[in-house]
């Protein structure tokens, strides 16, 4: 069986269209569309733009401007979208006035699924016939391999959306197996169009972080800058080459700014990890946060600055050591009805 | 772990000085950073950064109360007292060697950031003077006299002033230990009456004054005052040279935490001990030198970032001590750091396996910022 790989949240939404009978009639949907278009023109007039060239993005911007909302969930905010996006697709009534169903597979229960399987198998047989023809004619078989690495099959939910019908896991896996068999055949290029309906591009990998090159100041000493933050503290660090290991924070020596050993150990960590303790000088500025937060921010900033001095492999080591990741922990919000983020009020029995 | 020393009660000052080179004929070859020169008189530039040893009997005799607490613990643990020869101390010694008896006493003020070794520099100078045969007037920590005093008596000599019998008697006891031979030689020049029945005649040895102070604790502060005045008057004669070594001199001109019975604050000038010491620190006498140290650690009501003479002494103190020769003391230079680190390694004080590596040394240097006190605190748990 095929297991669901990790996909985006958009894909994991439940398909509400395939469940239940019609909730919205066609006439209703049509009316909604007319109202939407009218509303679009009104909105364009209100914003002073041209009604003819008013796109969906403009609508979104206008609504966000007119009804500002501080809610965190984007889907809870006021939105104005085309009714086809708002109302899920419904299955139309599948039988005529005389009660006779339109589709020949209606009484199987999952008519669209079985018709899809039929179609796919038809294509499969087509390809096989073509292949035999090619062998009979002694023509070379085309072997252009599809790039399977950059694409994936539709997920079960996407397929359900396409067919507006509920599927079971078993059905889905059978369909995918059939598709894979089809693709495995050498002459599957004929049905390429059909197959592409069921495959999707995997999104491009995240952009690689660009490492800045070293800069040189007037004396000819190489230096590089880095920024870091932790909780509410923001720090910028400038790391100079050919140094003696002196560190200046906000104009004062590190020894005076951080009397606690723990903070100094945090500052030491990037240099110690790379084995460059006495080789660099550092001048940093930091503001906000508390003692520990400032130390963590400077640590991140110095690690980012040191990337320019160091090979790519060591950058990867640093990343794995956690020196280059921003610490996402921030102070949790206090909730009403509780004394703090987690602490509840003292429970009194009476 | 450090065992608590049974050394005589001393001031609690946590400054670390380097160790000293050993002088005793060594059974095993010592490291590069040791000098076998145990006489501070012979210390020169080439001994800089090296450690020299002070024999333990001398330590007991010369420093009954001068060394910082942590250093005493270190002596207990390592069974030897080692002091590092550093540049400020060498400068001071050179000045002292060059000074002449006839001129008024020169005042030296050793200042520096916290934990850079001012007290240890002072101890080095005191050791030198004791070797040279000077009379040592060593006040281990003037801050002890202006805070945490339980008993304050109204002075019988002068109604405005307040006595501190405990501190005075402690100091007299230590003074006696360190200057035994002088006490018999120096004679009083005046008759002093301690009370209705006790008095000291003219021409009696100073030892009697000290005994009087120790026996009659109530008049201990007055005994101290008498002692100081006698020494001041007689030093210019030349029979002995007087060294006044005061640690934490900024206590004499700051504020106190003491209060009189009616809860009004006491100013340092109202304390007998402080008053007499101030008179001593004026350079209207000759035949010796005055070496003082500023200290922020014990000081009251001063921010922790203050270390210059101007800030710590205040206007009053600065004017009183002006003119003086300032001697700054800084953190360890790389060479001094190496020798201190090497000493710890040699004495197996650093037990952590990483501490023996180059990386460990670099880490220690970074984390301590080459500050002697920080290094000592860091090396403790390792």
PDB file of C-alpha atoms in Angstrom, chain B residues 108-245:
ATOM      1  CA  UNK B 108      52.433  55.117  45.776  1.00  0.00           C
ATOM      2  CA  UNK B 109      48.917  54.171  44.803  1.00  0.00           C
ATOM      3  CA  UNK B 110      48.412  50.833  43.125  1.00  0.00           C
ATOM      4  CA  UNK B 111      45.200  50.779  41.166  1.00  0.00           C
ATOM      5  CA  UNK B 112      43.589  48.588  38.558  1.00  0.00           C
ATOM      6  CA  UNK B 113      40.499  46.645  37.662  1.00  0.00           C
ATOM      7  CA  UNK B 114      39.058  44.009  39.891  1.00  0.00           C
ATOM      8  CA  UNK B 115      41.135  40.946  40.379  1.00  0.00           C
ATOM      9  CA  UNK B 116      44.248  42.061  38.539  1.00  0.00           C
ATOM     10  CA  UNK B 117      46.663  41.538  41.402  1.00  0.00           C
ATOM     11  CA  UNK B 118      46.959  44.765  43.359  1.00  0.00           C
ATOM     12  CA  UNK B 119      47.009  43.143  46.766  1.00  0.00           C
ATOM     13  CA  UNK B 120      49.583  40.638  45.648  1.00  0.00           C
ATOM     14  CA  UNK B 121      51.780  43.415  44.306  1.00  0.00           C
ATOM     15  CA  UNK B 122      51.534  45.045  47.693  1.00  0.00           C
ATOM     16  CA  UNK B 123      52.510  41.793  49.368  1.00  0.00           C
ATOM     17  CA  UNK B 124      55.482  41.498  47.081  1.00  0.00           C
ATOM     18  CA  UNK B 125      56.659  44.948  48.113  1.00  0.00           C
ATOM     19  CA  UNK B 126      56.063  44.157  51.767  1.00  0.00           C
ATOM     20  CA  UNK B 127      58.151  41.034  51.450  1.00  0.00           C
ATOM     21  CA  UNK B 128      60.941  43.018  49.863  1.00  0.00           C
ATOM     22  CA  UNK B 129      60.885  45.537  52.648  1.00  0.00           C
ATOM     23  CA  UNK B 130      60.894  42.888  55.302  1.00  0.00           C
ATOM     24  CA  UNK B 131      63.924  41.332  53.683  1.00  0.00           C
ATOM     25  CA  UNK B 132      65.567  44.694  53.646  1.00  0.00           C
ATOM     26  CA  UNK B 133      64.846  45.129  57.322  1.00  0.00           C
ATOM     27  CA  UNK B 134      62.230  47.836  57.221  1.00  0.00           C
ATOM     28  CA  UNK B 135      59.576  48.244  59.828  1.00  0.00           C
ATOM     29  CA  UNK B 136      56.302  47.119  58.366  1.00  0.00           C
ATOM     30  CA  UNK B 137      53.093  48.889  59.122  1.00  0.00           C
ATOM     31  CA  UNK B 138      50.759  46.709  57.106  1.00  0.00           C
ATOM     32  CA  UNK B 139      47.047  47.378  57.224  1.00  0.00           C
ATOM     33  CA  UNK B 140      45.573  44.396  55.407  1.00  0.00           C
ATOM     34  CA  UNK B 141      42.246  45.926  54.560  1.00  0.00           C
ATOM     35  CA  UNK B 142      41.151  49.344  55.636  1.00  0.00           C
ATOM     36  CA  UNK B 143      37.598  48.448  54.681  1.00  0.00           C
ATOM     37  CA  UNK B 144      37.413  46.196  57.703  1.00  0.00           C
ATOM     38  CA  UNK B 145      37.677  49.242  59.895  1.00  0.00           C
ATOM     39  CA  UNK B 146      34.732  51.051  58.363  1.00  0.00           C
ATOM     40  CA  UNK B 147      32.167  48.319  58.172  1.00  0.00           C
ATOM     41  CA  UNK B 148      30.744  45.435  60.152  1.00  0.00           C
ATOM     42  CA  UNK B 149      31.945  46.694  63.479  1.00  0.00           C
ATOM     43  CA  UNK B 150      29.984  45.431  66.429  1.00  0.00           C
ATOM     44  CA  UNK B 151      31.408  47.524  69.198  1.00  0.00           C
ATOM     45  CA  UNK B 152      31.917  51.208  69.023  1.00  0.00           C
ATOM     46  CA  UNK B 153      33.166  52.901  72.144  1.00  0.00           C
ATOM     47  CA  UNK B 154      33.363  56.548  72.677  1.00  0.00           C
ATOM     48  CA  UNK B 155      36.974  57.459  72.793  1.00  0.00           C
ATOM     49  CA  UNK B 156      38.276  58.541  76.146  1.00  0.00           C
ATOM     50  CA  UNK B 157      40.967  60.639  74.514  1.00  0.00           C
ATOM     51  CA  UNK B 158      38.688  62.737  72.375  1.00  0.00           C
ATOM     52  CA  UNK B 159      34.978  62.892  72.985  1.00  0.00           C
ATOM     53  CA  UNK B 160      33.974  63.207  69.317  1.00  0.00           C
ATOM     54  CA  UNK B 161      35.706  60.127  68.140  1.00  0.00           C
ATOM     55  CA  UNK B 162      34.729  56.490  68.304  1.00  0.00           C
ATOM     56  CA  UNK B 163      36.930  53.578  69.184  1.00  0.00           C
ATOM     57  CA  UNK B 164      36.965  50.141  67.684  1.00  0.00           C
ATOM     58  CA  UNK B 165      38.566  47.892  70.252  1.00  0.00           C
ATOM     59  CA  UNK B 166      38.223  44.608  68.403  1.00  0.00           C
ATOM     60  CA  UNK B 167      39.775  45.656  65.156  1.00  0.00           C
ATOM     61  CA  UNK B 168      42.490  47.556  66.933  1.00  0.00           C
ATOM     62  CA  UNK B 169      43.475  44.614  69.117  1.00  0.00           C
ATOM     63  CA  UNK B 170      43.538  42.244  66.167  1.00  0.00           C
ATOM     64  CA  UNK B 171      45.752  44.579  64.249  1.00  0.00           C
ATOM     65  CA  UNK B 172      48.073  45.079  67.199  1.00  0.00           C
ATOM     66  CA  UNK B 173      48.503  41.353  67.570  1.00  0.00           C
ATOM     67  CA  UNK B 174      49.467  40.989  63.939  1.00  0.00           C
ATOM     68  CA  UNK B 175      51.743  43.972  64.107  1.00  0.00           C
ATOM     69  CA  UNK B 176      53.528  42.384  66.971  1.00  0.00           C
ATOM     70  CA  UNK B 177      54.082  39.159  65.040  1.00  0.00           C
ATOM     71  CA  UNK B 178      55.516  40.900  62.059  1.00  0.00           C
ATOM     72  CA  UNK B 179      57.785  43.381  63.798  1.00  0.00           C
ATOM     73  CA  UNK B 180      59.050  41.557  66.833  1.00  0.00           C
ATOM     74  CA  UNK B 181      62.565  42.822  66.852  1.00  0.00           C
ATOM     75  CA  UNK B 182      61.706  46.474  66.469  1.00  0.00           C
ATOM     76  CA  UNK B 183      59.447  46.516  69.439  1.00  0.00           C
ATOM     77  CA  UNK B 184      62.324  46.180  71.802  1.00  0.00           C
ATOM     78  CA  UNK B 185      64.523  48.715  70.070  1.00  0.00           C
ATOM     79  CA  UNK B 186      62.271  51.702  69.666  1.00  0.00           C
ATOM     80  CA  UNK B 187      61.604  53.729  72.752  1.00  0.00           C
ATOM     81  CA  UNK B 188      58.744  56.045  73.517  1.00  0.00           C
ATOM     82  CA  UNK B 189      59.424  59.726  73.713  1.00  0.00           C
ATOM     83  CA  UNK B 190      56.574  60.844  75.883  1.00  0.00           C
ATOM     84  CA  UNK B 191      54.585  59.687  78.777  1.00  0.00           C
ATOM     85  CA  UNK B 192      51.197  58.244  77.919  1.00  0.00           C
ATOM     86  CA  UNK B 193      48.416  57.761  80.422  1.00  0.00           C
ATOM     87  CA  UNK B 194      45.980  55.057  79.597  1.00  0.00           C
ATOM     88  CA  UNK B 195      43.638  55.391  82.478  1.00  0.00           C
ATOM     89  CA  UNK B 196      43.652  56.128  86.139  1.00  0.00           C
ATOM     90  CA  UNK B 197      46.162  53.506  87.027  1.00  0.00           C
ATOM     91  CA  UNK B 198      48.018  52.606  83.854  1.00  0.00           C
ATOM     92  CA  UNK B 199      50.550  54.718  82.134  1.00  0.00           C
ATOM     93  CA  UNK B 200      53.641  54.250  80.089  1.00  0.00           C
ATOM     94  CA  UNK B 201      56.739  56.173  81.017  1.00  0.00           C
ATOM     95  CA  UNK B 202      59.042  57.860  78.649  1.00  0.00           C
ATOM     96  CA  UNK B 203      61.795  55.734  77.277  1.00  0.00           C
ATOM     97  CA  UNK B 204      59.994  52.434  77.553  1.00  0.00           C
ATOM     98  CA  UNK B 205      60.156  50.082  74.539  1.00  0.00           C
ATOM     99  CA  UNK B 206      57.256  50.186  72.168  1.00  0.00           C
ATOM    100  CA  UNK B 207      56.552  46.591  72.980  1.00  0.00           C
ATOM    101  CA  UNK B 208      55.024  47.777  76.205  1.00  0.00           C
ATOM    102  CA  UNK B 209      52.598  50.010  74.371  1.00  0.00           C
ATOM    103  CA  UNK B 210      51.548  47.082  72.279  1.00  0.00           C
ATOM    104  CA  UNK B 211      51.141  44.882  75.312  1.00  0.00           C
ATOM    105  CA  UNK B 212      49.086  47.554  76.945  1.00  0.00           C
ATOM    106  CA  UNK B 213      46.833  47.724  73.946  1.00  0.00           C
ATOM    107  CA  UNK B 214      46.419  43.978  73.883  1.00  0.00           C
ATOM    108  CA  UNK B 215      45.799  43.676  77.574  1.00  0.00           C
ATOM    109  CA  UNK B 216      43.430  46.551  77.930  1.00  0.00           C
ATOM    110  CA  UNK B 217      41.209  46.193  74.943  1.00  0.00           C
ATOM    111  CA  UNK B 218      39.358  49.380  75.652  1.00  0.00           C
ATOM    112  CA  UNK B 219      42.402  51.442  75.005  1.00  0.00           C
ATOM    113  CA  UNK B 220      43.592  49.425  72.031  1.00  0.00           C
ATOM    114  CA  UNK B 221      42.708  52.106  69.520  1.00  0.00           C
ATOM    115  CA  UNK B 222      44.579  54.686  71.502  1.00  0.00           C
ATOM    116  CA  UNK B 223      47.525  52.340  71.665  1.00  0.00           C
ATOM    117  CA  UNK B 224      47.465  52.166  67.908  1.00  0.00           C
ATOM    118  CA  UNK B 225      47.387  55.921  67.709  1.00  0.00           C
ATOM    119  CA  UNK B 226      50.337  56.200  70.044  1.00  0.00           C
ATOM    120  CA  UNK B 227      52.246  53.644  68.054  1.00  0.00           C
ATOM    121  CA  UNK B 228      51.713  55.443  64.803  1.00  0.00           C
ATOM    122  CA  UNK B 229      52.726  58.777  66.202  1.00  0.00           C
ATOM    123  CA  UNK B 230      55.886  57.402  67.738  1.00  0.00           C
ATOM    124  CA  UNK B 231      56.924  55.681  64.564  1.00  0.00           C
ATOM    125  CA  UNK B 232      56.294  58.770  62.546  1.00  0.00           C
ATOM    126  CA  UNK B 233      58.353  60.925  64.815  1.00  0.00           C
ATOM    127  CA  UNK B 234      61.243  58.578  65.009  1.00  0.00           C
ATOM    128  CA  UNK B 235      61.512  57.401  61.449  1.00  0.00           C
ATOM    129  CA  UNK B 236      63.414  60.387  60.211  1.00  0.00           C
ATOM    130  CA  UNK B 237      66.240  59.623  62.565  1.00  0.00           C
ATOM    131  CA  UNK B 238      67.307  56.835  60.307  1.00  0.00           C
ATOM    132  CA  UNK B 239      67.634  53.974  62.714  1.00  0.00           C
ATOM    133  CA  UNK B 240      64.958  52.133  60.796  1.00  0.00           C
ATOM    134  CA  UNK B 241      62.968  52.617  57.640  1.00  0.00           C
ATOM    135  CA  UNK B 242      59.255  52.619  57.845  1.00  0.00           C
ATOM    136  CA  UNK B 243      56.936  51.159  55.288  1.00  0.00           C
ATOM    137  CA  UNK B 244      53.295  52.043  55.544  1.00  0.00           C
ATOM    138  CA  UNK B 245      51.351  49.562  53.459  1.00  0.00           C
TER     139      UNK B 245
END
